[in-house]
Coordinates of N, CA and C and ligand atoms in Angstrom, one line a residue:
X27 N 105.9 141.5 124.8 CA 105.4 140.7 123.5 C 106.7 140.2 122.8
X28 N 106.7 139.0 122.4 CA 107.8 138.5 121.6 C 107.5 138.8 120.0
X29 N 108.6 139.3 119.4 CA 108.5 139.5 118.1 C 109.3 138.6 117.2
X30 N 108.8 138.1 116.2 CA 109.6 137.1 115.4 C 109.5 137.7 113.9
X31 N 110.6 137.5 113.2 CA 110.7 137.9 111.9 C 110.9 136.6 111.1
X32 N 110.1 136.3 110.1 CA 110.3 135.1 109.3 C 109.9 135.3 107.9
X33 N 110.5 134.5 107.0 CA 110.2 134.4 105.5 C 109.1 133.5 105.4
X34 N 108.1 133.9 104.7 CA 107.0 132.8 104.4 C 105.8 133.5 103.9
X35 N 104.8 132.5 103.8 CA 103.4 132.9 103.2 C 102.5 133.0 104.4
X36 N 101.8 134.3 104.5 CA 101.1 134.5 105.6 C 99.9 133.5 105.8
X37 N 99.4 133.0 104.7 CA 98.3 132.1 104.7 C 98.6 130.8 105.4
X38 N 99.8 130.4 105.5 CA 100.3 129.2 106.1 C 100.6 129.3 107.6
X39 N 100.3 130.5 108.2 CA 100.8 130.6 109.6 C 99.8 130.1 110.6
X40 N 100.3 129.2 111.5 CA 99.5 128.6 112.5 C 99.6 129.7 113.7
X41 N 98.7 130.6 113.7 CA 98.6 131.6 114.8 C 97.1 131.9 115.0
X42 N 96.7 132.5 116.0 CA 95.3 132.8 116.3 C 94.8 133.7 115.1
X43 N 95.5 134.7 114.8 CA 95.0 135.7 113.8 C 96.1 136.0 112.8
X44 N 95.6 136.0 111.5 CA 96.6 136.6 110.6 C 96.0 138.0 110.0
X45 N 96.8 138.9 109.8 CA 96.4 140.3 109.3 C 96.5 140.2 107.8
X46 N 95.3 140.8 107.2 CA 95.2 141.0 105.7 C 95.5 142.4 105.4
X47 N 96.5 142.6 104.4 CA 96.7 144.0 103.9 C 95.5 144.1 102.8
X48 N 94.4 144.6 103.3 CA 93.2 144.6 102.5 C 93.1 145.9 101.9
X49 N 91.9 146.4 101.2 CA 91.7 147.7 100.7 C 90.4 148.2 101.2
X50 N 90.0 149.4 101.0 CA 88.7 150.0 101.5 C 87.6 149.1 101.3
X51 N 87.5 148.4 100.1 CA 86.3 147.8 99.6 C 86.1 146.5 100.3
X52 N 87.1 145.9 101.0 CA 87.0 144.6 101.6 C 86.5 143.5 100.8
X53 N 86.6 143.6 99.5 CA 86.1 142.6 98.7 C 87.1 141.8 97.9
X54 N 88.3 141.8 98.4 CA 89.5 141.0 97.8 C 90.3 141.9 96.9
X55 N 91.4 141.5 96.5 CA 92.3 142.2 95.6 C 93.5 141.3 95.3
X56 N 94.7 142.0 95.1 CA 95.8 141.3 94.8 C 96.7 141.1 96.0
X57 N 98.0 140.7 95.8 CA 98.9 140.4 96.8 C 98.4 139.5 98.0
X58 N 98.7 140.0 99.2 CA 98.2 139.2 100.4 C 96.8 139.0 100.4
X59 N 96.0 140.0 100.0 CA 94.6 140.0 100.0 C 94.0 138.8 99.1
X60 N 94.6 138.7 97.9 CA 94.2 137.7 97.0 C 94.6 136.4 97.6
X61 N 95.8 136.2 98.1 CA 96.2 134.9 98.7 C 95.4 134.4 99.8
X62 N 95.0 135.4 100.8 CA 94.1 135.0 101.9 C 92.8 134.5 101.5
X63 N 92.2 135.2 100.5 CA 90.9 134.8 100.0 C 90.9 133.4 99.2
X64 N 92.0 133.3 98.4 CA 92.1 132.1 97.7 C 92.2 130.9 98.7
X65 N 93.2 131.2 99.6 CA 93.5 130.0 100.5 C 92.4 129.7 101.6
X66 N 91.7 130.8 102.0 CA 90.7 130.7 103.0 C 89.3 130.3 102.5
X67 N 89.1 130.5 101.1 CA 87.8 130.2 100.6 C 86.7 131.2 100.8
X68 N 85.5 131.0 100.4 CA 84.6 131.9 100.2 C 83.8 132.5 101.5
X69 N 84.1 131.9 102.5 CA 83.4 132.2 103.8 C 84.0 133.6 104.3
X70 N 85.3 133.9 103.9 CA 85.8 135.1 104.4 C 85.2 136.2 103.6
X71 N 85.0 136.1 102.3 CA 84.4 137.1 101.4 C 82.9 137.3 101.9
X72 N 82.2 136.2 102.2 CA 81.0 136.4 102.5 C 80.7 137.2 103.9
X73 N 81.6 137.1 104.8 CA 81.7 137.9 106.0 C 82.1 139.3 105.7
X74 N 83.1 139.5 104.8 CA 83.4 140.9 104.4 C 82.2 141.6 103.8
X75 N 81.5 140.9 102.9 CA 80.3 141.5 102.3 C 79.3 141.9 103.3
X76 N 79.2 141.1 104.3 CA 78.3 141.5 105.4 C 78.7 142.7 106.2
X77 N 80.1 142.7 106.5 CA 80.6 143.9 107.2 C 80.4 145.2 106.4
X78 N 80.5 145.0 105.1 CA 80.3 146.3 104.2 C 78.8 146.7 104.2
X79 N 77.9 145.7 104.3 CA 76.5 146.0 104.3 C 76.0 146.7 105.7
X80 N 76.7 146.1 106.7 CA 76.3 146.6 108.1 C 77.1 147.7 108.6
X81 N 78.3 147.4 108.9 CA 79.2 148.4 109.6 C 79.9 149.4 108.7
X82 N 80.3 149.0 107.5 CA 81.1 149.9 106.6 C 80.6 150.0 105.2
X83 N 79.4 150.6 105.1 CA 78.9 150.9 103.7 C 79.8 151.6 102.8
X84 N 80.5 152.5 103.4 CA 81.5 153.3 102.5 C 82.9 152.8 102.5
X85 N 83.0 151.6 103.1 CA 84.3 150.9 103.1 C 85.0 151.1 104.3
X86 N 86.0 150.3 104.7 CA 86.8 150.3 105.8 C 87.9 151.4 105.7
X87 N 87.9 152.5 106.6 CA 88.8 153.6 106.5 C 90.3 153.2 106.6
X88 N 91.2 153.9 106.0 CA 92.7 153.7 106.1 C 93.1 153.6 107.6
X89 N 93.9 152.7 107.9 CA 94.4 152.6 109.3 C 93.5 151.9 110.3
X90 N 92.3 151.5 109.8 CA 91.5 150.8 110.7 C 91.4 149.3 110.4
X91 N 90.9 148.5 111.3 CA 90.9 147.0 111.2 C 89.7 146.5 111.6
X92 N 89.3 145.3 111.1 CA 88.1 144.6 111.5 C 88.3 143.1 111.2
X93 N 87.7 142.2 112.0 CA 88.0 140.9 112.0 C 86.9 140.0 111.3
X94 N 87.3 139.0 110.6 CA 86.4 137.9 110.2 C 86.8 136.6 110.7
X95 N 86.1 135.5 110.6 CA 86.7 134.2 110.8 C 87.7 133.9 109.5
X96 N 88.3 132.8 109.6 CA 89.6 132.5 108.7 C 89.2 131.4 107.6
X97 N 87.9 131.0 107.5 CA 87.6 129.9 106.6 C 88.5 128.6 106.8
X98 N 89.2 128.3 105.6 CA 90.1 127.1 105.6 C 91.4 127.5 106.0
X99 N 91.7 128.5 106.4 CA 93.2 128.9 107.0 C 93.4 128.2 108.3
X100 N 94.7 128.0 108.6 CA 94.9 127.3 109.9 C 94.7 128.4 111.1
X101 N 94.8 129.7 110.8 CA 94.4 130.7 111.8 C 92.9 130.6 112.1
X102 N 92.5 131.3 113.2 CA 91.1 131.3 113.6 C 90.4 132.6 113.0
X103 N 91.2 133.6 113.0 CA 90.6 134.8 112.4 C 91.5 135.5 111.4
X104 N 90.9 136.4 110.5 CA 91.7 137.2 109.7 C 91.3 138.7 110.1
X105 N 92.3 139.5 110.4 CA 92.1 140.8 110.8 C 92.4 141.7 109.6
X106 N 91.3 142.2 109.0 CA 91.6 143.0 107.7 C 92.0 144.5 108.1
X107 N 93.1 145.0 107.5 CA 93.4 146.3 107.8 C 93.7 147.0 106.4
X108 N 93.6 148.3 106.4 CA 93.8 149.0 105.1 C 95.0 150.0 105.4
X109 N 96.0 149.6 104.6 CA 97.2 150.4 104.7 C 97.1 151.7 103.8
X110 N 97.9 152.7 104.1 CA 97.9 153.9 103.3 C 98.8 153.6 102.0
X111 N 98.5 154.3 100.9 CA 99.2 154.2 99.7 C 100.3 155.3 99.7
X112 N 101.5 154.9 99.5 CA 102.7 155.8 99.7 C 102.5 157.1 98.9
X113 N 102.3 157.0 97.6 CA 102.3 158.3 96.8 C 101.3 159.2 97.1
X114 N 100.2 158.8 97.6 CA 99.0 159.8 97.8 C 98.8 160.1 99.2
X115 N 99.6 159.6 100.1 CA 99.4 159.8 101.6 C 100.4 160.8 102.1
X116 N 99.9 161.9 102.7 CA 100.8 163.0 103.2 C 101.3 162.5 104.6
X117 N 100.5 161.9 105.4 CA 100.9 161.5 106.7 C 101.7 160.1 106.6
X118 N 103.1 160.2 106.7 CA 103.9 159.2 106.4 C 104.2 158.2 107.7
X119 N 103.4 158.6 108.8 CA 103.7 157.8 109.9 C 102.4 157.2 110.5
X120 N 101.6 158.1 111.0 CA 100.5 157.6 111.8 C 99.5 156.6 111.3
X121 N 99.2 156.8 109.9 CA 98.2 155.9 109.3 C 98.8 154.5 109.2
X122 N 100.0 154.3 108.8 CA 100.7 153.1 108.7 C 100.8 152.4 110.1
X123 N 101.2 153.2 111.0 CA 101.4 152.7 112.4 C 100.0 152.2 113.0
X124 N 98.9 153.0 112.5 CA 97.7 152.7 113.0 C 97.2 151.4 112.6
X125 N 97.6 150.9 111.4 CA 97.2 149.5 110.9 C 97.6 148.5 111.9
X126 N 98.9 148.7 112.4 CA 99.4 147.6 113.4 C 98.7 147.8 114.8
X127 N 98.5 149.1 115.1 CA 97.8 149.4 116.4 C 96.4 148.9 116.5
X128 N 95.7 149.2 115.5 CA 94.3 148.8 115.5 C 94.1 147.2 115.3
X129 N 95.0 146.6 114.6 CA 95.0 145.3 114.5 C 95.2 144.5 115.8
X130 N 96.3 145.1 116.5 CA 96.5 144.6 117.9 C 95.2 144.7 118.8
X131 N 94.6 145.9 118.6 CA 93.4 146.1 119.5 C 92.3 145.2 119.1
X132 N 92.1 144.8 117.8 CA 91.1 143.9 117.5 C 91.5 142.5 117.9
X133 N 92.8 142.2 117.9 CA 93.3 140.9 118.5 C 92.9 140.8 120.0
X134 N 93.1 141.8 120.6 CA 92.7 141.8 122.1 C 91.4 141.6 122.3
X135 N 90.4 142.3 121.5 CA 89.0 142.1 121.7 C 88.7 140.7 121.4
X136 N 89.3 140.0 120.5 CA 89.0 138.7 120.2 C 89.6 137.6 121.2
X137 N 90.6 138.1 121.9 CA 91.3 137.1 122.8 C 92.4 136.4 122.0
X138 N 92.8 137.0 121.0 CA 93.9 136.3 120.2 C 95.2 136.7 120.8
X139 N 96.0 135.8 121.1 CA 97.4 135.9 121.7 C 98.6 135.8 120.7
X140 N 98.3 135.3 119.6 CA 99.4 135.1 118.6 C 98.8 135.8 117.3
X141 N 99.7 136.5 116.6 CA 99.2 137.2 115.5 C 100.4 137.4 114.4
X142 N 100.0 137.2 113.2 CA 101.0 137.3 112.1 C 100.6 138.5 111.2
X143 N 101.6 139.3 110.9 CA 101.4 140.5 110.1 C 102.2 140.3 108.7
X144 N 101.6 140.7 107.6 CA 102.4 140.9 106.5 C 103.0 142.4 106.6
X145 N 103.9 142.7 105.6 CA 104.4 144.0 105.7 C 103.5 145.0 104.9
X146 N 102.5 145.5 105.7 CA 101.3 146.3 105.2 C 102.0 147.5 104.4
X147 N 101.2 147.6 103.3 CA 101.5 148.9 102.4 C 102.7 148.6 101.4
X148 N 103.5 147.6 101.7 CA 104.8 147.6 101.0 C 104.9 146.9 99.6
X149 N 103.6 146.5 99.2 CA 103.5 145.8 97.9 C 102.8 146.7 96.9
X150 N 101.6 146.5 96.6 CA 100.8 147.3 95.6 C 100.8 148.8 96.0
X151 N 100.8 149.1 97.4 CA 100.7 150.4 97.8 C 102.2 151.1 97.9
X152 N 103.2 150.4 97.6 CA 104.5 150.9 97.3 C 105.2 151.7 98.4
X153 N 105.0 151.4 99.7 CA 105.7 152.0 100.8 C 107.1 151.4 100.8
X154 N 108.1 152.3 100.9 CA 109.4 151.8 100.9 C 109.5 150.7 102.0
X155 N 110.2 149.6 101.7 CA 110.2 148.5 102.6 C 110.9 148.8 103.9
X156 N 112.1 149.5 103.8 CA 112.7 149.8 105.1 C 111.9 150.6 106.1
X157 N 111.3 151.5 105.5 CA 110.5 152.3 106.5 C 109.2 151.6 107.0
X158 N 108.6 150.8 106.1 CA 107.5 149.9 106.5 C 107.9 149.0 107.6
X159 N 109.1 148.5 107.6 CA 109.6 147.6 108.7 C 109.8 148.3 109.8
X160 N 110.4 149.5 109.7 CA 110.7 150.3 111.0 C 109.5 150.7 111.7
X161 N 108.4 151.0 111.0 CA 107.2 151.5 111.7 C 106.4 150.3 112.2
X162 N 106.5 149.2 111.5 CA 105.9 148.0 112.1 C 106.6 147.6 113.4
X163 N 107.9 147.6 113.4 CA 108.7 147.2 114.7 C 108.4 148.2 115.8
X164 N 108.4 149.5 115.4 CA 108.2 150.5 116.4 C 106.7 150.2 117.1
X165 N 105.8 150.0 116.4 CA 104.5 149.8 117.2 C 104.5 148.5 117.9
X166 N 105.1 147.4 117.3 CA 105.1 146.0 118.0 C 105.9 146.2 119.3
X167 N 106.9 146.9 119.2 CA 107.9 147.1 120.4 C 107.2 148.0 121.5
X168 N 106.3 148.8 121.2 CA 105.8 149.8 122.2 C 104.3 149.6 122.5
X169 N 103.7 148.5 121.8 CA 102.3 148.4 122.0 C 101.9 147.9 123.5
X170 N 100.8 148.3 123.8 CA 100.2 147.8 125.1 C 99.0 146.8 124.8
X171 N 99.4 145.7 124.8 CA 98.5 144.5 124.3 C 98.7 143.3 125.1
X172 N 97.6 142.4 125.1 CA 97.8 141.0 125.7 C 98.3 140.0 124.7
X173 N 98.5 140.5 123.4 CA 99.1 139.5 122.4 C 100.5 139.2 122.9
X174 N 100.9 138.0 122.9 CA 102.2 137.6 123.4 C 103.2 137.2 122.3
X175 N 102.7 137.0 121.0 CA 103.7 136.6 120.0 C 103.2 137.4 118.7
X176 N 104.0 138.2 118.1 CA 103.7 138.8 116.9 C 104.7 138.4 116.0
X177 N 104.3 137.8 114.8 CA 105.3 137.5 113.6 C 105.1 138.4 112.5
X178 N 106.2 138.9 112.1 CA 106.1 139.8 111.0 C 106.7 138.8 109.8
X179 N 105.8 138.5 108.9 CA 106.0 137.6 107.8 C 106.5 138.2 106.6
X180 N 107.8 138.2 106.2 CA 108.4 138.8 105.0 C 108.3 137.8 103.8
X181 N 107.9 138.2 102.7 CA 107.5 137.2 101.7 C 108.8 136.8 101.0
X182 N 109.8 137.4 100.9 CA 111.1 136.8 100.3 C 112.2 137.1 101.1
X183 N 113.3 136.5 100.7 CA 114.6 136.4 101.5 C 115.1 137.8 101.6
X184 N 115.1 138.5 100.5 CA 115.8 139.9 100.6 C 115.1 140.8 101.6
X185 N 113.7 140.6 101.7 CA 113.0 141.5 102.6 C 113.2 141.0 104.1
X186 N 113.3 139.7 104.3 CA 113.7 139.2 105.6 C 115.2 139.7 106.0
X187 N 116.1 139.6 105.1 CA 117.4 140.2 105.4 C 117.4 141.7 105.7
X188 N 116.6 142.4 105.0 CA 116.4 143.9 105.3 C 115.6 144.1 106.7
X189 N 114.8 143.2 107.0 CA 114.0 143.3 108.3 C 115.0 143.1 109.5
X190 N 115.9 142.1 109.2 CA 116.9 141.8 110.3 C 117.8 143.0 110.5
X191 N 118.1 143.6 109.4 CA 119.0 144.7 109.5 C 118.4 145.9 110.2
X192 N 117.2 146.1 109.7 CA 116.4 147.3 110.4 C 116.3 147.0 111.9
X193 N 115.9 145.7 112.2 CA 115.7 145.4 113.6 C 116.9 145.7 114.4
X194 N 118.1 145.5 113.8 CA 119.3 145.6 114.6 C 119.7 147.0 114.7
X195 N 119.1 148.0 114.0 CA 119.4 149.4 114.1 C 119.2 149.9 115.5
X196 N 118.4 149.3 116.4 CA 118.0 149.6 117.6 C 119.3 149.7 118.5
X197 N 119.5 150.7 119.2 CA 120.7 150.8 120.1 C 120.6 150.0 121.4
Ligands
ADP11 P1 99.5 146.5 100.0 O1 98.4 146.7 99.1 O2 99.1 147.0 101.4 O3 100.8 147.1 99.5 P2 100.3 143.8 99.2 O4 99.5 142.6 99.5 O5 100.5 144.3 97.8 O6 99.7 145.0 100.1 O7 101.9 143.6 99.7 C1 102.2 143.8 101.1 C2 103.4 142.9 101.3 O8 103.1 141.5 101.3 C3 104.6 143.0 100.2 O9 105.8 143.1 100.7 C4 104.3 141.7 99.5 O10 105.7 141.2 98.9 C5 104.0 140.7 100.6 N1 103.2 139.5 100.2 C6 102.6 139.2 99.0 N2 102.0 138.1 99.1 C7 102.3 137.6 100.4 C8 101.9 136.4 101.1 N3 101.1 135.4 100.5 N4 102.3 136.2 102.4 C9 103.1 137.1 102.9 N5 103.5 138.3 102.4 C10 103.1 138.5 101.1

């Protein structure tokens, strides 16, 4: 799989699937979540409500992922995942990595071959950005998936610079 690091807005990505850093409720929120619902329009929220009613009455668990269509976004699907909150999560590896793993598994189920990820948990959930990048890259580099392009979309230039540095740590 090819891994790309770019600076940008996840809602503008022309890929099969964009990943949403959602929350348990699946009913919208701030950060990436708010941006995706604003840009994608009400169809996404309607599908999220239906998912809550049918498959996830208690909310989507941390580390799991589920897809909706993407409304007005250029992507075909939104894959909603729930990142762990740094301060209250004891397990500092598996749950965050699971977001990337389960999103790729959903992409495979959909037949999506290009996917764009935000840096899950690194905003409102306050995960240190360098560690969030390291874990994202670890999963993307080792995943067994039919996805052929994964883009990690960093929101600002400083985070892109950091991502390039972390990426180069590899020996
Ligand atoms: P979480 O609640 O999982 O921490 P956030 O949406 O608050 O999720 O933030 C995750 C990361 O996405 C942060 O690094 C934030 O700066 C970045 N971000 C916020 N809006 C966008 C956007 N429109 N496109 C890409 N990245 C974004």
